[in-house]
Coordinates of C-alpha atoms and ligand atoms in Angstrom, one line a residue:
X11 CA -1.2 -15.8 18.9
X12 CA -4.7 -14.3 18.8
X13 CA -7.3 -17.1 19.1
X14 CA -10.6 -15.6 18.0
X15 CA -12.7 -18.6 19.0
X16 CA -11.4 -18.3 22.6
X17 CA -12.5 -14.7 23.2
X18 CA -15.3 -12.3 22.6
X19 CA -13.3 -9.3 23.7
X20 CA -9.9 -8.1 22.7
X21 CA -7.9 -6.6 25.5
X22 CA -5.3 -4.2 24.1
X23 CA -1.9 -4.1 26.0
X24 CA 0.6 -1.3 25.8
X25 CA 3.7 -3.0 24.3
X26 CA 6.0 -0.5 26.1
X27 CA 5.0 -1.7 29.6
X28 CA 2.5 -4.6 29.2
X29 CA -0.3 -2.6 30.8
X30 CA -3.9 -2.9 29.5
X31 CA -5.1 0.3 27.7
X32 CA -8.5 -0.6 26.4
X33 CA -10.7 -3.3 24.8
X34 CA -13.0 -3.9 21.9
X35 CA -15.7 -6.5 21.3
X36 CA -15.0 -9.1 18.6
X37 CA -17.5 -9.0 15.7
X38 CA -18.9 -12.4 14.6
X39 CA -19.3 -13.2 10.9
X40 CA -23.0 -12.5 11.2
X41 CA -22.4 -9.1 12.7
X42 CA -19.9 -8.3 9.9
X43 CA -22.6 -9.1 7.3
X44 CA -25.0 -6.7 9.1
X45 CA -22.5 -3.9 9.2
X46 CA -21.7 -4.3 5.5
X47 CA -25.4 -4.4 4.7
X48 CA -26.0 -1.2 6.7
X49 CA -23.3 0.9 4.9
X50 CA -24.3 -0.6 1.6
X51 CA -27.8 0.8 2.0
X52 CA -26.3 4.3 2.6
X53 CA -23.8 4.2 -0.3
X54 CA -25.9 5.4 -3.2
X55 CA -26.6 8.7 -1.4
X56 CA -22.9 9.1 -0.6
X57 CA -22.1 8.4 -4.3
X58 CA -24.7 10.9 -5.4
X59 CA -22.9 13.7 -3.4
X60 CA -20.3 13.8 -6.1
X61 CA -16.6 14.4 -5.8
X62 CA -17.0 17.9 -4.3
X63 CA -19.7 16.9 -1.9
X64 CA -17.7 14.0 -0.6
X65 CA -14.5 16.1 -0.3
X66 CA -16.5 18.6 1.9
X67 CA -17.2 15.7 4.4
X68 CA -13.7 14.4 4.2
X69 CA -12.4 17.9 4.8
X70 CA -14.3 18.0 8.0
X71 CA -12.6 14.8 9.0
X72 CA -9.2 16.4 8.1
X73 CA -10.0 19.3 10.4
X74 CA -11.1 17.0 13.2
X75 CA -7.9 15.1 13.0
X76 CA -5.8 18.2 13.1
X77 CA -7.8 19.6 16.1
X78 CA -7.4 16.3 17.9
X79 CA -3.9 15.2 16.9
X80 CA -2.5 15.1 20.4
X81 CA -5.4 12.9 21.6
X82 CA -5.0 10.6 18.6
X83 CA -1.2 10.4 19.2
X84 CA -1.9 9.4 22.8
X85 CA -4.0 6.5 21.7
X86 CA -1.4 5.5 19.1
X87 CA 1.4 5.6 21.6
X88 CA -0.6 3.5 24.1
X89 CA -1.6 0.8 21.7
X90 CA 1.6 0.5 19.6
X91 CA 4.4 1.4 22.1
X92 CA 5.8 3.9 19.5
X93 CA 7.9 6.9 20.5
X94 CA 6.0 10.2 20.2
X95 CA 7.8 11.3 17.1
X96 CA 6.7 8.2 15.2
X97 CA 3.0 8.7 16.0
X98 CA 3.0 12.2 14.4
X99 CA 3.7 10.9 10.9
X100 CA 0.3 9.2 10.6
X101 CA -1.8 12.4 11.0
X102 CA 0.5 14.4 8.6
X103 CA 0.1 11.7 6.0
X104 CA -3.7 11.3 6.3
X105 CA -4.5 15.0 6.2
X106 CA -2.3 15.4 3.2
X107 CA -4.0 12.4 1.5
X108 CA -7.4 13.9 2.0
X109 CA -6.4 17.1 0.3
X110 CA -4.5 15.3 -2.5
X111 CA -7.5 13.1 -3.5
X112 CA -10.0 15.9 -2.8
X113 CA -8.2 18.1 -5.3
X114 CA -7.3 15.4 -7.9
X115 CA -10.4 13.1 -7.8
X116 CA -12.3 15.0 -10.5
X117 CA -9.4 14.5 -12.9
X118 CA -8.6 10.9 -11.8
X119 CA -12.2 9.5 -11.8
X120 CA -14.3 12.1 -13.7
X121 CA -16.0 11.2 -17.0
X122 CA -13.6 10.6 -19.9
X123 CA -14.7 11.6 -23.4
X124 CA -13.1 9.3 -26.0
X125 CA -13.1 9.7 -29.8
X126 CA -13.9 6.5 -31.7
X127 CA -10.7 5.2 -33.3
X128 CA -12.6 4.2 -36.5
X129 CA -14.2 6.8 -38.8
X130 CA -16.9 4.1 -39.3
X131 CA -18.1 4.8 -35.8
X132 CA -18.0 8.6 -36.0
X133 CA -21.7 8.7 -35.2
X134 CA -21.1 7.3 -31.7
X135 CA -20.4 9.5 -28.7
X136 CA -18.2 7.6 -26.3
X137 CA -17.8 8.4 -22.6
X138 CA -16.3 6.3 -19.8
X139 CA -17.7 6.9 -16.3
X140 CA -16.0 5.5 -13.2
X141 CA -18.5 4.1 -10.7
X142 CA -17.3 2.9 -7.3
X143 CA -17.5 -0.6 -5.9
X144 CA -20.4 -0.1 -3.5
X145 CA -18.6 -1.5 -0.4
X146 CA -14.8 -1.7 0.0
X147 CA -13.3 -3.8 2.8
X148 CA -10.0 -2.6 4.2
X149 CA -8.0 -5.1 6.3
X150 CA -5.0 -3.5 7.9
X151 CA -1.9 -4.4 10.1
X152 CA -0.6 -3.0 13.4
X153 CA 2.6 -1.1 12.4
X154 CA 0.8 2.1 11.3
X155 CA -2.7 1.5 12.5
X156 CA -4.2 4.7 11.2
X157 CA -2.2 5.4 8.1
X158 CA -2.7 1.9 6.7
X159 CA -6.4 1.7 7.6
X160 CA -7.6 5.2 6.8
X161 CA -4.9 5.6 4.1
X162 CA -6.8 3.1 2.0
X163 CA -10.3 4.0 3.3
X164 CA -10.0 7.7 2.3
X165 CA -9.5 7.3 -1.4
X166 CA -12.3 4.7 -1.5
X167 CA -14.6 7.1 0.3
X168 CA -13.5 9.9 -2.0
X169 CA -14.4 7.6 -5.0
X170 CA -17.9 7.2 -3.6
X171 CA -17.7 3.7 -2.0
X172 CA -18.8 2.9 1.5
X173 CA -15.9 1.4 3.6
X174 CA -15.7 -1.1 6.4
X175 CA -12.3 -1.4 8.1
X176 CA -11.0 -4.3 10.0
X177 CA -7.9 -3.1 11.8
X178 CA -5.3 -5.4 13.4
X179 CA -6.5 -7.2 16.5
X180 CA -3.3 -5.8 18.2
X181 CA -4.2 -2.1 17.5
X182 CA -8.0 -1.5 17.2
X183 CA -8.3 1.6 19.4
X184 CA -7.1 4.5 17.2
X185 CA -9.2 3.6 14.2
X186 CA -12.2 3.0 16.5
X187 CA -11.8 6.5 17.8
X188 CA -11.7 8.0 14.3
X189 CA -14.8 6.1 13.1
X190 CA -16.7 7.1 16.2
X191 CA -15.7 10.7 15.7
X192 CA -16.8 10.6 12.0
X193 CA -20.3 9.5 13.2
X194 CA -20.8 11.3 16.5
X195 CA -18.6 14.5 16.4
X196 CA -18.5 15.2 12.7
X197 CA -22.0 13.8 11.9
X198 CA -20.7 12.1 8.8
X199 CA -22.9 9.9 6.7
X200 CA -23.1 6.2 7.8
X201 CA -20.7 5.0 5.1
X202 CA -17.6 4.3 7.3
X203 CA -17.6 1.5 9.8
X204 CA -15.2 -0.7 11.7
X205 CA -15.3 -4.3 12.7
X206 CA -13.0 -6.1 15.1
X207 CA -11.4 -9.5 15.4
X208 CA -8.7 -11.6 13.8
X209 CA -8.6 -13.8 10.7
X210 CA -12.2 -15.0 11.1
X211 CA -13.6 -11.5 11.2
X212 CA -11.3 -10.6 8.3
X213 CA -12.5 -13.6 6.3
X214 CA -16.2 -12.6 6.9
X215 CA -15.4 -9.1 5.6
X216 CA -13.9 -10.6 2.4
X217 CA -17.1 -12.7 1.9
X218 CA -19.4 -9.6 2.1
X219 CA -17.7 -6.7 0.4
X220 CA -17.2 -5.9 -3.3
X221 CA -13.5 -5.0 -3.3
X222 CA -10.8 -6.0 -0.7
X223 CA -7.9 -3.8 0.1
X224 CA -5.5 -5.8 2.2
X225 CA -2.2 -4.7 3.9
X226 CA -0.3 -7.3 5.9
X227 CA 2.0 -10.3 5.6
X228 CA 2.2 -12.3 2.4
X229 CA 1.1 -15.4 4.4
X230 CA -2.3 -13.7 5.2
X231 CA -2.5 -12.1 1.8
X232 CA -2.5 -15.5 0.1
X233 CA -5.4 -16.6 2.3
X234 CA -7.3 -13.4 1.5
X235 CA -6.8 -13.8 -2.2
X236 CA -7.9 -17.4 -2.1
X237 CA -11.0 -16.6 -0.1
X238 CA -11.9 -13.7 -2.4
X239 CA -11.6 -16.0 -5.4
X240 CA -14.7 -17.9 -4.0
X241 CA -16.9 -14.9 -4.7
X242 CA -14.8 -13.5 -7.6
X243 CA -14.1 -10.4 -5.5
X244 CA -11.2 -8.2 -6.7
X245 CA -8.4 -7.7 -4.3
X246 CA -5.4 -5.3 -3.9
X247 CA -2.7 -6.7 -1.7
X248 CA 0.1 -4.6 0.0
X249 CA 2.4 -7.2 1.5
X250 CA 5.9 -7.5 3.1
X251 CA 9.3 -6.4 1.8
X252 CA 13.0 -7.0 2.3
X253 CA 14.2 -3.7 0.9
X254 CA 17.8 -3.4 -0.1
X255 CA 20.0 -0.3 0.0
X256 CA 23.1 0.0 -2.2
X257 CA 25.9 2.3 -1.3
X258 CA 28.2 3.1 -4.2
X259 CA 31.8 4.2 -3.8
X260 CA 30.9 7.8 -4.9
X261 CA 28.2 8.2 -2.3
X262 CA 28.1 10.9 0.4
X263 CA 28.8 8.4 3.1
X264 CA 27.5 10.6 6.0
X265 CA 24.1 11.0 4.3
X266 CA 24.0 7.3 3.4
X267 CA 24.8 6.2 7.0
X268 CA 22.3 8.7 8.4
X269 CA 19.6 7.5 6.0
X270 CA 20.4 3.8 6.7
X271 CA 20.1 4.5 10.4
X272 CA 16.7 6.1 10.2
X273 CA 15.5 3.8 7.3
X274 CA 16.3 0.7 9.3
X275 CA 15.3 1.8 12.8
X276 CA 12.3 4.1 12.2
X277 CA 9.3 2.7 14.0
X278 CA 11.6 0.0 15.4
X279 CA 12.1 -1.3 11.9
X280 CA 8.4 -2.2 11.7
X281 CA 7.9 -0.6 8.3
X282 CA 7.2 -2.4 5.1
X283 CA 9.7 -0.1 3.4
X284 CA 12.4 -0.6 6.1
X285 CA 16.0 -0.8 4.9
X286 CA 16.6 -4.4 5.9
X287 CA 19.8 -5.2 4.0
X288 CA 22.7 -3.0 2.8
X289 CA 25.3 -3.7 0.1
X290 CA 28.3 -1.4 0.1
X291 CA 31.1 -1.1 -2.5
X292 CA 34.4 -2.1 -1.0
X293 CA 36.2 1.3 -1.1
X294 CA 33.7 2.9 1.3
X295 CA 32.6 -0.2 3.3
X296 CA 34.8 0.4 6.4
X297 CA 33.9 4.1 6.6
X298 CA 30.2 3.4 6.1
X299 CA 30.0 0.6 8.7
X300 CA 31.8 2.7 11.3
X301 CA 29.4 5.6 10.8
X302 CA 26.3 3.4 10.8
X303 CA 27.4 1.6 13.9
X304 CA 28.1 4.8 15.7
X305 CA 24.7 6.3 14.7
X306 CA 22.7 3.2 15.6
X307 CA 24.6 2.7 18.9
X308 CA 23.7 6.3 19.9
X309 CA 19.9 5.9 19.4
X310 CA 17.8 6.4 22.6
X311 CA 15.4 3.5 23.1
X312 CA 12.4 3.4 25.4
X313 CA 9.0 5.1 26.1
X314 CA 8.6 8.8 26.1
X315 CA 5.5 11.0 26.8
X316 CA 4.0 13.8 24.8
X317 CA 7.4 15.5 24.3
X318 CA 9.6 13.6 21.9
X319 CA 12.6 12.4 23.9
X320 CA 13.3 8.9 22.5
X321 CA 14.2 7.6 19.1
X322 CA 13.2 3.9 19.1
X323 CA 10.1 2.5 20.7
X324 CA 8.8 -1.0 21.4
X325 CA 8.0 -3.9 19.1
X326 CA 4.2 -3.6 18.7
X327 CA 3.5 -7.4 18.4
X328 CA 5.2 -9.9 20.7
X329 CA 5.1 -12.4 17.8
X330 CA 7.3 -10.1 15.8
X331 CA 9.9 -9.8 18.5
X332 CA 10.2 -13.6 18.4
X333 CA 10.8 -13.4 14.6
X334 CA 13.5 -10.9 15.2
X335 CA 15.2 -13.0 17.8
X336 CA 15.1 -16.0 15.5
X337 CA 16.7 -14.1 12.6
X338 CA 19.5 -12.7 14.7
X339 CA 20.2 -16.1 16.4
X340 CA 20.3 -17.8 12.9
X341 CA 22.7 -15.1 11.6
X342 CA 25.1 -15.3 14.6
X343 CA 25.1 -19.1 14.5
X344 CA 26.1 -18.9 10.8
X345 CA 29.0 -16.5 11.4
X346 CA 27.6 -13.0 11.5
X347 CA 28.8 -10.5 14.1
X348 CA 26.6 -7.9 15.9
X349 CA 28.6 -4.6 16.0
X350 CA 25.9 -3.0 18.2
X351 CA 22.8 -4.5 19.7
X352 CA 22.0 -8.2 19.1
X353 CA 19.5 -9.1 21.8
X354 CA 16.1 -8.4 23.3
X355 CA 15.9 -5.9 26.1
X356 CA 15.2 -7.5 29.4
X357 CA 12.4 -6.1 31.7
X358 CA 9.0 -4.7 31.1
X359 CA 7.9 -4.1 27.5
X360 CA 8.7 -5.7 24.1
X361 CA 12.0 -4.0 23.1
X362 CA 14.7 -5.3 20.9
X363 CA 18.1 -3.5 20.8
X364 CA 18.8 -1.5 17.6
X365 CA 21.2 -4.0 15.8
X366 CA 23.8 -3.8 13.1
X367 CA 25.0 -7.2 11.7
X368 CA 28.1 -7.7 9.5
X369 CA 29.7 -10.8 7.9
X370 CA 26.2 -11.7 6.7
X371 CA 25.3 -13.6 3.6
X372 CA 22.3 -14.8 1.7
X373 CA 22.2 -18.2 3.5
X374 CA 20.9 -16.3 6.5
X375 CA 17.2 -15.5 7.3
X376 CA 18.2 -12.0 8.1
X377 CA 19.1 -11.4 4.5
X378 CA 16.3 -13.4 2.9
X379 CA 13.1 -13.2 5.0
X380 CA 11.3 -10.1 6.3
X381 CA 12.7 -9.3 9.8
X382 CA 10.4 -6.4 10.5
X383 CA 12.4 -5.2 13.5
X384 CA 15.3 -2.9 14.4
X385 CA 18.0 -5.0 12.7
X386 CA 20.0 -4.4 9.6
X387 CA 22.6 -6.6 7.9
X388 CA 25.5 -5.0 5.9
X389 CA 27.5 -6.8 3.2
X390 CA 30.7 -5.7 1.4
X391 CA 30.5 -6.1 -2.4
X392 CA 33.2 -5.9 -5.1
X393 CA 31.2 -3.6 -7.4
X394 CA 27.8 -2.2 -8.3
X395 CA 26.9 -5.3 -10.5
X396 CA 27.4 -7.6 -7.5
X397 CA 25.3 -5.3 -5.3
X398 CA 22.5 -5.4 -8.0
X399 CA 22.6 -9.2 -8.2
X400 CA 22.1 -9.4 -4.4
X401 CA 19.4 -6.7 -4.4
X402 CA 17.4 -8.7 -6.9
X403 CA 18.0 -12.0 -5.2
X404 CA 14.8 -12.0 -3.3
X405 CA 11.1 -13.1 -3.5
X406 CA 10.1 -9.6 -2.5
X407 CA 10.0 -6.4 -4.5
X408 CA 8.6 -3.5 -2.5
X409 CA 11.2 -0.8 -2.7
X410 CA 14.9 -0.1 -2.7
X411 CA 17.4 2.8 -2.3
X412 CA 20.7 3.6 -4.0
X413 CA 23.2 6.1 -2.7
X414 CA 25.9 7.5 -5.0
X415 CA 26.5 10.1 -7.7
X416 CA 22.9 10.8 -8.7
X417 CA 23.0 9.8 -12.4
X418 CA 25.0 6.6 -11.8
X419 CA 22.8 5.8 -8.8
X420 CA 19.6 6.4 -10.8
X421 CA 20.8 4.2 -13.7
X422 CA 21.5 1.3 -11.3
X423 CA 18.3 1.9 -9.3
X424 CA 16.2 1.5 -12.5
X425 CA 17.5 -2.0 -12.8
X426 CA 16.2 -3.1 -9.4
X427 CA 13.1 -5.3 -9.5
X428 CA 10.7 -3.5 -7.2
X429 CA 7.8 -1.0 -7.0
X430 CA 9.8 2.1 -6.0
X431 CA 13.5 3.2 -5.9
X432 CA 14.7 6.1 -3.8
X433 CA 18.0 7.7 -5.0
X434 CA 20.0 9.2 -2.2
X435 CA 16.9 8.9 0.1
X436 CA 14.9 6.3 1.9
X437 CA 11.2 5.4 2.4
X438 CA 10.2 8.9 1.1
X439 CA 8.3 7.5 -1.9
X440 CA 5.5 6.5 0.5
X441 CA 4.5 10.1 1.2
X442 CA 4.9 11.2 -2.4
X443 CA 1.4 10.1 -3.1
X444 CA 1.7 11.6 -6.6
X445 CA 3.3 8.3 -7.8
X446 CA 2.2 4.7 -7.4
X447 CA 3.3 2.6 -4.4
X448 CA 3.1 -1.1 -4.3
X449 CA 5.0 -4.4 -4.5
X450 CA 6.4 -6.5 -7.3
X451 CA 6.8 -10.3 -7.0
X452 CA 5.5 -11.5 -3.6
X453 CA 5.3 -8.0 -2.1
X454 CA 1.9 -7.5 -3.5
X455 CA -0.8 -7.3 -6.2
X456 CA -2.0 -3.8 -7.1
X457 CA -0.9 -0.3 -6.1
X458 CA -2.0 2.6 -3.9
X459 CA -1.5 6.3 -4.4
X460 CA -1.6 8.4 -7.6
X461 CA -4.4 8.0 -10.1
X462 CA -4.4 4.3 -9.8
X463 CA -4.9 4.6 -6.0
X464 CA -8.4 5.9 -6.4
X465 CA -9.4 4.4 -9.8
X466 CA -8.9 0.9 -8.5
X467 CA -12.0 1.4 -6.3
X468 CA -14.1 2.1 -9.4
X469 CA -15.4 0.1 -12.3
X470 CA -15.3 1.7 -15.7
X471 CA -18.7 1.9 -17.4
X472 CA -18.5 2.7 -21.1
X473 CA -21.5 4.8 -22.3
X474 CA -22.0 4.6 -26.1
X475 CA -24.6 7.1 -27.5
X476 CA -25.8 6.9 -31.1
X477 CA -26.0 10.5 -32.2
X478 CA -27.3 10.4 -35.8
X479 CA -28.1 8.0 -38.6
X480 CA -31.0 6.1 -40.2
X481 CA -33.5 3.6 -38.9
X482 CA -31.2 0.6 -39.3
X483 CA -27.5 -0.1 -38.9
X484 CA -25.9 -2.0 -41.8
X485 CA -25.1 -4.9 -39.5
X486 CA -28.6 -5.3 -38.3
X487 CA -31.3 -7.6 -39.7
X488 CA -32.3 -8.5 -42.3
X489 CA -29.1 -10.2 -43.6
X490 CA -29.0 -9.9 -47.3
X491 CA -26.3 -10.5 -49.8
X492 CA -26.1 -6.8 -50.8
X493 CA -26.1 -5.5 -47.2
X494 CA -23.5 -8.0 -46.0
X495 CA -21.4 -7.3 -49.1
X496 CA -21.5 -3.6 -48.4
X497 CA -20.3 -4.2 -44.7
X498 CA -17.5 -6.4 -46.0
X499 CA -16.3 -3.9 -48.6
X500 CA -16.4 -1.0 -46.1
X501 CA -14.5 -3.0 -43.5
X502 CA -11.9 -4.1 -46.1
X503 CA -11.5 -0.6 -47.4
X504 CA -10.8 0.7 -43.9
X505 CA -8.8 -2.1 -42.4
X506 CA -6.5 -3.1 -45.2
X507 CA -3.2 -1.4 -45.4
X508 CA -2.4 -1.8 -49.1
X509 CA -4.4 -0.9 -52.2
X510 CA -4.7 -4.5 -53.6
X511 CA -6.5 -5.7 -50.5
X512 CA -8.5 -2.5 -50.2
X513 CA -9.9 -3.2 -53.6
X514 CA -10.6 -6.9 -52.8
X515 CA -7.8 -8.3 -55.1
X516 CA -5.9 -11.4 -54.0
X517 CA -2.4 -11.0 -52.8
X518 CA 0.2 -12.1 -55.4
Ligands
NAD7 P1 -0.9 -10.0 9.2 O1 -0.9 -10.6 7.9 O2 -0.7 -10.9 10.4 O3 -2.3 -9.3 9.5 C1 -2.8 -8.2 8.7 C2 -4.3 -8.1 8.9 O4 -4.9 -9.3 8.3 C3 -4.8 -8.1 10.3 O5 -5.9 -7.2 10.4 C4 -5.3 -9.6 10.5 O6 -6.2 -9.7 11.5 C5 -5.8 -9.9 9.2 N1 -5.9 -11.3 8.8 C6 -5.0 -12.3 9.2 N2 -5.4 -13.5 8.7 C7 -6.5 -13.2 7.9 C8 -7.3 -14.0 7.1 N3 -7.1 -15.3 6.9 N4 -8.4 -13.4 6.4 C9 -8.6 -12.1 6.5 N5 -7.8 -11.3 7.3 C10 -6.8 -11.8 8.0 O7 0.2 -8.8 9.2 P2 0.7 -8.0 10.4 O8 1.6 -8.8 11.2 O9 -0.5 -7.3 11.1 O10 1.5 -6.8 9.6 C11 2.9 -6.9 9.3 C12 3.0 -7.2 7.8 O11 2.4 -6.2 7.0 C13 4.4 -7.2 7.3 O12 4.7 -8.3 6.5 C14 4.6 -5.9 6.6 O13 5.6 -5.8 5.7 C15 3.2 -5.8 6.0 N6 3.0 -4.4 5.6 C16 2.9 -4.1 4.3 C17 2.7 -2.8 3.9 C18 2.6 -2.4 2.5 O14 2.2 -1.3 2.2 N7 3.1 -3.2 1.5 C19 2.5 -1.8 4.9 C20 2.6 -2.1 6.2 C21 2.8 -3.5 6.6

């Protein structure tokens, strides 16, 4: 556990071998307040650049990331213990995101002209303008250190906010490098900053900013929301998941098994959208389990270099490996069997074997709580209705997948209680930034991506302009019998939906 009070420097260790790879200084609450005040002072000028002007700057950041992608991947690999292939996804996603919001921002947050609904207000010109929260605080986890920090910072910047990021204390180096490059190599305006530390630094950020975008565990998310309530600061929370996959008896079993393998083991299962539990209709259960076990058993685990040569890397946080060990031990004790894997890898580095568990049920932690590791439990079900009941038997609701004949699978998928359903695919909804991504139930509050993913960083300001008319409105002073009577008669004439009431006659 990271004890902020005990240290003023965070030493970052490579989870693949335990070797130190760098360090950052911890920012005190006073320092956090200073950083927020500094970017706040620069925000009005940033906002004044407009959508196009801001996109020009963010485009330079996109180009810098593309030009330095190998360097960034080196840092990612060193601080997370990821395999090379898993580091690449972050830069693809971020550069795509810059272009997406750069192109769409004018439509999503540009002025909206609205016609008054009532003919009585025809003289008013109505416009809604979307003004950014001046400073957005982004608090992020360690599993995708860049995608989850910059992924939320970028739409906030495009909206015109200044942003202060507090990355995970386990993975502060990659984001530090990007913020430094924005300032020193790109020469970007001083509206993007980074502060370091654990919960205390994060709490100080919540106290000082105008909007909090948090990604992490539901445990910390609750604390952030409670703290933000003290200052009535709005929050958006992207929390954990326990995503189910359903395999129907008319599924392409090869595709389903390949998807389950990647969906549960990608990034060592440290993905909020990981496939953590699978329900398979009885007729295809044996075939599916055999294929899944073969695929997972063949994965190459370990550290690689710049050339992708391994499939599954290390567990980024030692705490998380302990959670995985606890879930598997609990399942095995209650009667589950590991068909492949089932234990931590001995030796240097925090590795856990890619694991397939069968004979699991919902009394086991591995089917109820977020495991967040390279472990998947598979259950045989009688039919689709039983699969659906199990899929919805959870406090989480981030995403799900259904494999089967596409219309039948879609019909079933629409009944799962979660923020996104992938039919005959897994995890892919995350990169489809055209549609909202977020959690139902205890998986979150608020959404990222799509129109909502940028609009949430803005407050609507309704601008009402009186275009023509006399010196006085009928509802203004002086109140006289005749003027109030006129207002009443006009209101009745427009709002009543039958002639008797329009004419002021009593209902029979
Ligand atoms: P975590 O909750 O331990 O930490 C997340 C961040 O919150 C870190 O930066 C941490 O320092 C900070 N923090 C902790 N306590 C705080 C407090 N009291 N006040 C302010 N900040 C505080 O989570 P983690 O272990 O880093 O990440 C793993 C979790 O993140 C998993 O549950 C995973 O599902 C979730 N996650 C969700 C998404 C999503 O989009 N829904 C994406 C990735 C990860």
